[in-house]
Coordinates of C-alpha atoms in Angstrom, one line a residue:
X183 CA 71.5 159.2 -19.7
X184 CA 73.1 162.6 -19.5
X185 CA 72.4 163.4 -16.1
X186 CA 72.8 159.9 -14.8
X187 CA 76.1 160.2 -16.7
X188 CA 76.5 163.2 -13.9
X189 CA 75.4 161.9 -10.9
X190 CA 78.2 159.3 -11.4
X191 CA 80.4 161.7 -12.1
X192 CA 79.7 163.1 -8.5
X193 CA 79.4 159.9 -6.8
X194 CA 82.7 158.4 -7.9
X195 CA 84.9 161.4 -7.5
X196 CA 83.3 161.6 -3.8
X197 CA 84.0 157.6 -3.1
X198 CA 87.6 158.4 -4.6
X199 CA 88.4 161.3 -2.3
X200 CA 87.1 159.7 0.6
X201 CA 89.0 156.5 0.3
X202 CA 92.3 158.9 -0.7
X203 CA 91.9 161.6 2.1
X204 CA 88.8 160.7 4.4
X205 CA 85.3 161.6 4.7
X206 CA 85.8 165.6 4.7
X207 CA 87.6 166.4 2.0
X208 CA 85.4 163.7 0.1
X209 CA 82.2 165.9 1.2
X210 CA 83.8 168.8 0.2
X211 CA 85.0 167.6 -2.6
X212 CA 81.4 166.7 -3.4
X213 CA 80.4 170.6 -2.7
X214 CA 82.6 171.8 -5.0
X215 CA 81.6 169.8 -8.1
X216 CA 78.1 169.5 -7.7
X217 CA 78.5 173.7 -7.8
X218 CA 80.4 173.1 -11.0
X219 CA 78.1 174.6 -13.9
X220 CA 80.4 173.2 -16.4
X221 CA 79.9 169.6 -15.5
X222 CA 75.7 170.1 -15.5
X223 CA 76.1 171.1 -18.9
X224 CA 77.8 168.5 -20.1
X225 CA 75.2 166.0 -18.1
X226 CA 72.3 168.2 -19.2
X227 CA 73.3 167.7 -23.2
X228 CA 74.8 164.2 -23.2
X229 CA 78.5 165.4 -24.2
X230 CA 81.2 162.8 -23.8
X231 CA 83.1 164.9 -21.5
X232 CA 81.5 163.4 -18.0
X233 CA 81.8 159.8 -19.4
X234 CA 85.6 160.3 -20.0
X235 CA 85.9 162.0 -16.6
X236 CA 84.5 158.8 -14.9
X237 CA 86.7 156.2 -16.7
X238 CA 89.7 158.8 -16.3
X239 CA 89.5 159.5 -12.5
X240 CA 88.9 155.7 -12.2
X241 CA 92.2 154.7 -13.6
X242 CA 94.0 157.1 -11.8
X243 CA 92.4 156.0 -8.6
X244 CA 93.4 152.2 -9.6
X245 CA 97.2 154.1 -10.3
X246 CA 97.5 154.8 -6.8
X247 CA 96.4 151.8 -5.5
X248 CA 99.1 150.1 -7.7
X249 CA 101.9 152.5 -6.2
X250 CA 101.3 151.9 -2.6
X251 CA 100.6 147.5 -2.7
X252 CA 102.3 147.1 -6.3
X253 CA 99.6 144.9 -7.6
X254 CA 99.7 144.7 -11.1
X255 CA 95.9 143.5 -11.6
X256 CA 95.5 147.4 -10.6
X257 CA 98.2 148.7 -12.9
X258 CA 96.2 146.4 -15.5
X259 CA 92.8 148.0 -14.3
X260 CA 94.2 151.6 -14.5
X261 CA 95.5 150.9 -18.0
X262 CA 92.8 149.6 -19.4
X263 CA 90.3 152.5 -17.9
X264 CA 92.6 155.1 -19.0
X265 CA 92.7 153.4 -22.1
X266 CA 88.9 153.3 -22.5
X267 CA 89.3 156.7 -21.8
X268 CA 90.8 157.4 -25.6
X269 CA 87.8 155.4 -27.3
X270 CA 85.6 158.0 -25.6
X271 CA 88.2 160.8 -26.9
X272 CA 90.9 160.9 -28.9
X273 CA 93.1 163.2 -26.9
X274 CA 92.9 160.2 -24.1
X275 CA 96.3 159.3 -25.6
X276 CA 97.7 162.1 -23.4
X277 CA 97.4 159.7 -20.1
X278 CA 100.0 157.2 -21.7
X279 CA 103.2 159.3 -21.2
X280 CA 101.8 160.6 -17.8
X281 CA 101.2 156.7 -16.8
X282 CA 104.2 156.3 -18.0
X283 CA 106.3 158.8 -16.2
X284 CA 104.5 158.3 -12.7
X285 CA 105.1 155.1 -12.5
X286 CA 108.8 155.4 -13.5
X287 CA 109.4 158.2 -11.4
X288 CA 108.0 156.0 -8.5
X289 CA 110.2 152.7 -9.6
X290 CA 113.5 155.4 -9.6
X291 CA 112.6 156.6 -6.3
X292 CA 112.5 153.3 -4.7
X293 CA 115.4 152.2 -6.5
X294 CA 117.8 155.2 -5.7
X295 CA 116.3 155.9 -2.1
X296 CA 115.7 151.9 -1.1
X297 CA 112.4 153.0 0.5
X298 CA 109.0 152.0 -0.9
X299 CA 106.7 155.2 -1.3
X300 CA 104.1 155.7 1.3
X301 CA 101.1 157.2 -0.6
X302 CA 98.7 157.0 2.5
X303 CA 95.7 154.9 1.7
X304 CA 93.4 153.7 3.9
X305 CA 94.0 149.6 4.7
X306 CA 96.7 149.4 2.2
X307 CA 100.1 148.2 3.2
X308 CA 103.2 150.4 1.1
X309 CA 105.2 147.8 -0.9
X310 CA 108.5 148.1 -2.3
X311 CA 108.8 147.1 -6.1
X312 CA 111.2 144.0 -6.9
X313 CA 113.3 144.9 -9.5
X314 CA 113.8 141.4 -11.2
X315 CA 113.4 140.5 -14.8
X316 CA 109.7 138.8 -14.1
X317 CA 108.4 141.6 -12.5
X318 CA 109.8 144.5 -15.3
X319 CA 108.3 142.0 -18.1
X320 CA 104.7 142.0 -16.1
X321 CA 105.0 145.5 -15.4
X322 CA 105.6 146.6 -19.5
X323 CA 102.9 144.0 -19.9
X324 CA 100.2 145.9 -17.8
X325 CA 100.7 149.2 -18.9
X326 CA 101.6 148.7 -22.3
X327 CA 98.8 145.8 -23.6
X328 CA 95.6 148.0 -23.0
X329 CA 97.3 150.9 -24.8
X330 CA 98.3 148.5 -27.4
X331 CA 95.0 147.4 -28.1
X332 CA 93.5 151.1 -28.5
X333 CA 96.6 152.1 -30.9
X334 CA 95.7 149.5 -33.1
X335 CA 92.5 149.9 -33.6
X336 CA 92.3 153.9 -33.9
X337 CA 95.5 153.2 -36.5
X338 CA 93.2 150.8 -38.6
X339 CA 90.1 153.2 -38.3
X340 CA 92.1 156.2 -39.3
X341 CA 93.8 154.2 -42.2
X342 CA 90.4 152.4 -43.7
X343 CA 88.5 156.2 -43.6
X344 CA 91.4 158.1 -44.3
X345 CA 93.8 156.5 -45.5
X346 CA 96.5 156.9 -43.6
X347 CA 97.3 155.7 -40.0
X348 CA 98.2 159.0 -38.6
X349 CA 95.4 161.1 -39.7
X350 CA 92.7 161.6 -37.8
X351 CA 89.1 163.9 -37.9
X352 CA 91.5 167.0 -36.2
X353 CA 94.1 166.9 -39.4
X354 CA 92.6 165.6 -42.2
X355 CA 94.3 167.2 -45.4
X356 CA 92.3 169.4 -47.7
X357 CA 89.6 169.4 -45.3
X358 CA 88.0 173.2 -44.9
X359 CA 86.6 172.6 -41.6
X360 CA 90.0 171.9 -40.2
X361 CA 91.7 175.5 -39.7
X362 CA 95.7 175.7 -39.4
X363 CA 97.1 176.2 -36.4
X364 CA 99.6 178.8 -35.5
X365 CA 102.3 176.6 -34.5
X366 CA 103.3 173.3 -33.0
X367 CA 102.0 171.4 -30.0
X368 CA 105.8 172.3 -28.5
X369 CA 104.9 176.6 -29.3
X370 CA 103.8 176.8 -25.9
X371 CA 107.0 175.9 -24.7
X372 CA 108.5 179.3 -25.8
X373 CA 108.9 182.5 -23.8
X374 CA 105.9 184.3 -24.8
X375 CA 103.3 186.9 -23.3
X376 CA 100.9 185.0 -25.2
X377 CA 101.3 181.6 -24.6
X378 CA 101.6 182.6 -20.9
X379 CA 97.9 184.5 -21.1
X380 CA 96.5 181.0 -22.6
X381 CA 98.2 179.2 -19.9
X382 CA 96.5 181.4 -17.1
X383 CA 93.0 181.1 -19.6
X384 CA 93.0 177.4 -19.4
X385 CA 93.9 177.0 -15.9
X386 CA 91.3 179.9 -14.4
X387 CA 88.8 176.7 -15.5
X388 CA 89.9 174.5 -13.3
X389 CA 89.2 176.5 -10.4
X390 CA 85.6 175.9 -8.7
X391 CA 83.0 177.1 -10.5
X392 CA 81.8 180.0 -8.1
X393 CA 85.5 181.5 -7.9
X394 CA 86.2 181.1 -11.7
X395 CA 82.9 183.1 -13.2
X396 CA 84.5 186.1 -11.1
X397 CA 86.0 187.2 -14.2
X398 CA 82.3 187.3 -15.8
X399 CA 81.4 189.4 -13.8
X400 CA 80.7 193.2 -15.1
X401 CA 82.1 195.3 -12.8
X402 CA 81.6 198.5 -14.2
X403 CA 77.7 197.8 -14.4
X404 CA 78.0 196.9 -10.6
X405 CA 80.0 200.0 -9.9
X406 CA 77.5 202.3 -11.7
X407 CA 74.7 201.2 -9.4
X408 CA 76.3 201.4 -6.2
X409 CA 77.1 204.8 -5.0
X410 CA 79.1 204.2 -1.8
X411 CA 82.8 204.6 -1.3
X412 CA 83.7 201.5 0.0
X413 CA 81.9 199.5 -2.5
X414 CA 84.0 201.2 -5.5
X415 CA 86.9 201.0 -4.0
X416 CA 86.3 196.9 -3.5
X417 CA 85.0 196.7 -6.8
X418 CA 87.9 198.3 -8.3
X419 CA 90.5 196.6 -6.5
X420 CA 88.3 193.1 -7.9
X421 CA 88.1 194.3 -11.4
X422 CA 92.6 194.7 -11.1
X423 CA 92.7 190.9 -9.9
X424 CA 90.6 189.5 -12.0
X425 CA 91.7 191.2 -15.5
X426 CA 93.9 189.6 -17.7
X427 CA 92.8 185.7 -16.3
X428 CA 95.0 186.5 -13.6
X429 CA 92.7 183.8 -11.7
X430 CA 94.3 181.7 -13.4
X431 CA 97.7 181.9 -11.4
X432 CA 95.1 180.5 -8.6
X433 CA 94.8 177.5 -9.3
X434 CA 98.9 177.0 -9.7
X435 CA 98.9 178.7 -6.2
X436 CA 96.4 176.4 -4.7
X437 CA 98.5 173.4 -5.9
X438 CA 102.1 174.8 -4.7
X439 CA 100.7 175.1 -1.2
X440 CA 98.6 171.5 -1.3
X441 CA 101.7 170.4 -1.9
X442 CA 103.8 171.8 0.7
X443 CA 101.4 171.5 3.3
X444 CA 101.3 167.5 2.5
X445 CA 105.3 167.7 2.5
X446 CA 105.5 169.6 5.9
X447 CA 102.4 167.4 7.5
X448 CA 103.5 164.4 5.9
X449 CA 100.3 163.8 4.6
X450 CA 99.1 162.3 1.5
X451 CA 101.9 164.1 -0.1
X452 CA 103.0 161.2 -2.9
X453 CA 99.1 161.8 -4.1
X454 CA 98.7 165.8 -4.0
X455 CA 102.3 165.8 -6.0
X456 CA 101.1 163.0 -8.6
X457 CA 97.2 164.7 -8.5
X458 CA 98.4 168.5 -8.9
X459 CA 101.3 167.1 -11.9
X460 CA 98.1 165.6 -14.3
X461 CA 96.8 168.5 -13.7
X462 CA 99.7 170.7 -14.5
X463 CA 100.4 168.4 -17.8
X464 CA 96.5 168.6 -19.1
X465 CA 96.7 172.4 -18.7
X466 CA 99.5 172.8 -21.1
X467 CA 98.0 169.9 -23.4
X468 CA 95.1 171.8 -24.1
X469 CA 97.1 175.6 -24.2
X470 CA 99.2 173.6 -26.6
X471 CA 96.2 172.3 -28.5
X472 CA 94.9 175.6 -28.8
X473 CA 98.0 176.7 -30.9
X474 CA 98.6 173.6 -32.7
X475 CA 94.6 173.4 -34.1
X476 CA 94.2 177.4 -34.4
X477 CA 91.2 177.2 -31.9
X478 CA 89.0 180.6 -31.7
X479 CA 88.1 180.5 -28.3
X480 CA 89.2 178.4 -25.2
X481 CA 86.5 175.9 -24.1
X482 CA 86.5 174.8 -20.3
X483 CA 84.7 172.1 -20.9
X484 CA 88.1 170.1 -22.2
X485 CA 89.2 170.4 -18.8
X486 CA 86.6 168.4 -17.3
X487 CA 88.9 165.4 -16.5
X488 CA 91.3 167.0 -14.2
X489 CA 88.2 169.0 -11.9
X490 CA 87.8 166.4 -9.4
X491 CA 91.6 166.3 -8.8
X492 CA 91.7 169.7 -8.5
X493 CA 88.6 169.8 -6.2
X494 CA 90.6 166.7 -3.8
X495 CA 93.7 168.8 -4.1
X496 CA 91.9 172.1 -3.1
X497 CA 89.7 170.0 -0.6
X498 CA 92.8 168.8 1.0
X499 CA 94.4 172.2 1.5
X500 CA 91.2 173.6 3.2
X501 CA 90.7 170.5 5.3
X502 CA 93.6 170.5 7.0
X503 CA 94.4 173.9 7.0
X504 CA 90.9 174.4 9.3
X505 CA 93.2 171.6 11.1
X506 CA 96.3 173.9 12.1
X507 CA 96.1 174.5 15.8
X508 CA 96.4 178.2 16.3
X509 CA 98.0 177.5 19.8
X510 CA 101.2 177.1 19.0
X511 CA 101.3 180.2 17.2
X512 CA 101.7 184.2 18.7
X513 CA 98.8 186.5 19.1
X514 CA 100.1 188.4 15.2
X515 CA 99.4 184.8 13.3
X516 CA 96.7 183.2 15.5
X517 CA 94.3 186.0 14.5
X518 CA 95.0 186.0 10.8
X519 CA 94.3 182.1 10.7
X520 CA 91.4 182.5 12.8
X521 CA 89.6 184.8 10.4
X522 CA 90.8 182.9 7.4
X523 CA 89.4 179.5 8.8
X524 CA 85.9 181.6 9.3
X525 CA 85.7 183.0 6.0
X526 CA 86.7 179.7 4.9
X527 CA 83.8 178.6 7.0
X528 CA 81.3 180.9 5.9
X529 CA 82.3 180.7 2.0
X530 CA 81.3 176.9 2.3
X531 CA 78.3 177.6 4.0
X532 CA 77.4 179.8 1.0
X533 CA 77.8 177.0 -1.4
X534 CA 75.6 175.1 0.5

């Protein structure tokens, strides 16, 4: 079951990128997590994390398609898969808020601007939301009844094993498995070196798999058995990047230029802005997690959810950057693009 588990994984992230962005950034997007050792592992073992990726990445995908048509069966839909999500695992419960606050940012958009938002998908027409008193009611309705349902129940589990409706299996009292945390979920919100070093931890996962076991590399070993110049100099240049998870800034690079390539193309942007903001939220979730539970060592494997959206996002910028026509540009930036689109080129090949 594991690895069928996986294969889905894979097939449904690549249907969902190609119906969001078109067929090349859904093959890519492919590439990029069938490379992803993280996501084998969990299909190799049978670990929850790929089934919660699937239902997760499905309601987000039924999110979008409510924003552009504003269909509520697909709100419904996108509810109750996110939902499902939180039966699978508890820390679900973070896509509530986030439904939450897309979908009002959206609504306040369209209300201020008196445009509907043009999200981009294929053989969907953009809708503007009707703000009457039938249509808030239906909307509260579909987001808030699947949740309902999954906040009673985990309430009256936790309360007939525990006791107590807010206590779950990560905060039991008296329990000596459960180790105290170092602060609250809101710690990482304060100015420190070494909430910022978690941050840049948790986020060097989300990067594709080849780029983020850089860091695991030993480059001193490396260095030690090659004796030419220009290979040590490489190698120590790589060894001052990669130290301290600096990789990690990465992935908030890759996200800052998704998005203002999508702002400046006018292309997909409504999606890369909404894709690379989960991904920004889960991030800090599970760097606030790691304070609040007093967690050892960071797993990757928690960030399993928010890979495929980072692999579209990251899929995007490559596509159409290889798109730019270097024409229009002098001879000083037309052959800096040119060999950046051919090691892009050649670095897919390799993954191949």
């Amino acid at each position: 079951l594991g690895p069928i588990l996986g294969i889905i994984l894979l097939i449904t992230s690549e249907r969902i990128a190609t119906n969001f962005f078109g067929k090349y950034v859904g093959l890519l997007t492919l590439i990029l997590l069938s490379t992803n050792g993280i996501i084998w592992v969990g299909a190799k073992h049978l670990l929850a994390d790929n089934l919660f990726t699937i239902v997760t990445i499905i309601g987000f995908f039924f999110l979008i398609k409510f924003l552009e048509g504003k269909k509520f069966n697909f709100l419904v839909f996108s509810s109750l898969f996110l939902s499902i999500s939180g039966f699978v695992r508890l820390n679900g419960l973070i896509y509530f808020p986030i439904e939450i606050i897309i979908v009002a940012s959206v609504l306040i958009y369209e209300l201020y601007t008196k445009k509907s938002i043009h999200v981009g998908i294929k053989n969907e027409n953009s809708i503007k939301f009707k703000f009457d008193s039938k249509n808030l009611l239906k909307l509260l309705i579909s987001i808030i009844a699947p949740w309902l349902i999954f906040i009673i129940f985990i309430s009256s589990f936790n309360n007939y094993y525990f006791g107590d409706p807010s206590v779950t299996f990560y905060n039991i009292p008296d329990d000596p498995w459960v180790k105290p945390g170092t602060g609250s979920y809101l710690s990482i919100l304060e100015l420190k070196n070494e909430n910022f070093e978690l941050i840049k931890q948790y986020s060097n996962f989300v990067l594709p798999y080849p780029i983020y076991k850089i860091e695991t590399l030993d480059f001193e070993k490396i260095q030690t058995e090659r004796d030419d110049p220009l290979t040590s100099s490489l190698l120590i240049t790589f060894s001052d990047i990669t130290n301290h998870n600096n990789l990690g800034l990465l992935t908030f690079v890759i996200m800052s230029l998704s998005i203002v390539l999508s702002i400046l193309t006018k292309t997909k942007s409504p999606i890369i802005i909404i894709f690379s903001f989960i991904i920004f939220i889960s991030i800090i979730f599970w760097s606030a997690g790691h304070i609040s539970f007093g967690r050892d060592s960071v797993f990757g494997r928690y960030l399993i959810p928010v890979f495929p959206l980072f692999s579209m996002v990251f899929s995007f910028l490559i596509i159409n950057f290889l798109r730019i026509r270097v024409n229009k540009f002098g001879r000083k930036i037309k052959i800096p693009i040119k060999i950046i689109k051919i090691l892009i080129i050649v670095s897919i090949c390799v993954l191949l």
